[in-house]
């Protein structure tokens, strides 16, 4: 099973995606962690973004080949990028969009986060470029207290119960 968790910077997608991967006993690939491994100095240029998404694609293809569950975590804010993953997967890709109220996002972006370098300017840029996903998908609101509820809704959406596997 391939699951793409996407959303704006500060939405809570990485916090959620890591816990979802744990609940599903799935591999987890975070674009921010990947970018740090790939680039000593990060510029967030188009070429760098392409390289990161290409590496995410390789991870997806490998998981499919090995028949492993995989949670991919990145903004995935453009149709072109999401479509590339759908086409290359040649199987169902489950999309889960995570969003949060802007006040919560602004507070989160002021805090130090382990891997993300996104700040309010990056958030505003990606928000401006955002292309909504037109396919059926799960949309979850992230607050600072609802991770268990989010995980339960995701498991229901994926028709998966980690306790029975």
mmCIF file of C-alpha atoms in Angstrom, residues 80-161:
data_model
loop_
_atom_site.group_PDB
_atom_site.id
_atom_site.type_symbol
_atom_site.label_atom_id
_atom_site.label_comp_id
_atom_site.label_asym_id
_atom_site.label_seq_id
_atom_site.Cartn_x
_atom_site.Cartn_y
_atom_site.Cartn_z
ATOM 1 C CA UNK A 80 2.080 17.363 -12.037
ATOM 2 C CA UNK A 81 3.982 15.871 -9.112
ATOM 3 C CA UNK A 82 1.022 13.931 -7.718
ATOM 4 C CA UNK A 83 0.107 12.633 -11.183
ATOM 5 C CA UNK A 84 3.646 11.368 -11.700
ATOM 6 C CA UNK A 85 3.341 9.197 -8.581
ATOM 7 C CA UNK A 86 -0.086 7.913 -9.605
ATOM 8 C CA UNK A 87 1.176 6.968 -13.077
ATOM 9 C CA UNK A 88 4.415 5.350 -11.903
ATOM 10 C CA UNK A 89 2.757 3.357 -9.120
ATOM 11 C CA UNK A 90 0.534 1.349 -11.438
ATOM 12 C CA UNK A 91 -1.552 0.582 -8.372
ATOM 13 C CA UNK A 92 -3.799 2.558 -6.077
ATOM 14 C CA UNK A 93 -2.108 5.415 -4.285
ATOM 15 C CA UNK A 94 -3.978 6.643 -1.225
ATOM 16 C CA UNK A 95 -3.796 10.392 -0.643
ATOM 17 C CA UNK A 96 -4.269 11.956 2.777
ATOM 18 C CA UNK A 97 -4.279 15.745 2.960
ATOM 19 C CA UNK A 98 -3.457 17.337 6.291
ATOM 20 C CA UNK A 99 -4.407 20.922 6.983
ATOM 21 C CA UNK A 100 -4.536 23.196 10.009
ATOM 22 C CA UNK A 101 -5.892 26.607 10.855
ATOM 23 C CA UNK A 102 -3.514 29.342 9.771
ATOM 24 C CA UNK A 103 -3.012 30.550 13.361
ATOM 25 C CA UNK A 104 -1.831 27.062 14.361
ATOM 26 C CA UNK A 105 0.448 26.865 11.320
ATOM 27 C CA UNK A 106 2.016 30.232 12.120
ATOM 28 C CA UNK A 107 2.688 29.127 15.706
ATOM 29 C CA UNK A 108 4.220 25.842 14.506
ATOM 30 C CA UNK A 109 6.446 27.590 11.976
ATOM 31 C CA UNK A 110 7.906 29.738 14.756
ATOM 32 C CA UNK A 111 9.002 26.619 16.662
ATOM 33 C CA UNK A 112 12.158 24.687 15.919
ATOM 34 C CA UNK A 113 11.298 21.468 14.069
ATOM 35 C CA UNK A 114 13.700 18.555 13.651
ATOM 36 C CA UNK A 115 14.009 18.518 9.857
ATOM 37 C CA UNK A 116 11.855 21.155 8.199
ATOM 38 C CA UNK A 117 13.424 24.479 7.340
ATOM 39 C CA UNK A 118 10.146 25.994 6.144
ATOM 40 C CA UNK A 119 9.192 29.325 7.642
ATOM 41 C CA UNK A 120 6.225 31.629 7.119
ATOM 42 C CA UNK A 121 7.604 32.882 3.782
ATOM 43 C CA UNK A 122 7.885 29.314 2.452
ATOM 44 C CA UNK A 123 4.384 28.576 3.736
ATOM 45 C CA UNK A 124 2.969 31.637 1.962
ATOM 46 C CA UNK A 125 4.763 30.779 -1.295
ATOM 47 C CA UNK A 126 3.536 27.175 -1.337
ATOM 48 C CA UNK A 127 0.037 28.275 -0.313
ATOM 49 C CA UNK A 128 -0.002 30.654 -3.297
ATOM 50 C CA UNK A 129 1.146 27.858 -5.643
ATOM 51 C CA UNK A 130 -1.213 25.247 -4.124
ATOM 52 C CA UNK A 131 -3.201 23.158 -6.603
ATOM 53 C CA UNK A 132 -6.062 21.284 -4.896
ATOM 54 C CA UNK A 133 -6.275 17.550 -5.470
ATOM 55 C CA UNK A 134 -9.367 16.770 -7.522
ATOM 56 C CA UNK A 135 -9.339 13.036 -6.798
ATOM 57 C CA UNK A 136 -11.175 11.434 -3.884
ATOM 58 C CA UNK A 137 -8.942 11.539 -0.823
ATOM 59 C CA UNK A 138 -9.054 11.854 2.938
ATOM 60 C CA UNK A 139 -8.758 15.356 4.370
ATOM 61 C CA UNK A 140 -7.756 15.640 8.021
ATOM 62 C CA UNK A 141 -7.646 18.729 10.169
ATOM 63 C CA UNK A 142 -4.658 18.841 12.476
ATOM 64 C CA UNK A 143 -4.992 20.548 15.829
ATOM 65 C CA UNK A 144 -2.488 20.252 18.633
ATOM 66 C CA UNK A 145 -4.560 17.579 20.396
ATOM 67 C CA UNK A 146 -6.177 15.241 17.851
ATOM 68 C CA UNK A 147 -3.506 12.832 16.587
ATOM 69 C CA UNK A 148 -5.382 9.742 17.833
ATOM 70 C CA UNK A 149 -8.546 10.840 16.033
ATOM 71 C CA UNK A 150 -6.558 11.531 12.856
ATOM 72 C CA UNK A 151 -4.977 8.066 12.969
ATOM 73 C CA UNK A 152 -8.349 6.401 13.549
ATOM 74 C CA UNK A 153 -9.882 8.215 10.556
ATOM 75 C CA UNK A 154 -6.891 7.282 8.400
ATOM 76 C CA UNK A 155 -7.130 3.610 9.351
ATOM 77 C CA UNK A 156 -10.848 3.657 8.517
ATOM 78 C CA UNK A 157 -10.146 5.368 5.186
ATOM 79 C CA UNK A 158 -7.460 2.844 4.324
ATOM 80 C CA UNK A 159 -9.734 0.041 5.516
ATOM 81 C CA UNK A 160 -6.893 -1.080 7.707
ATOM 82 C CA UNK A 161 -6.739 -2.048 11.345
#
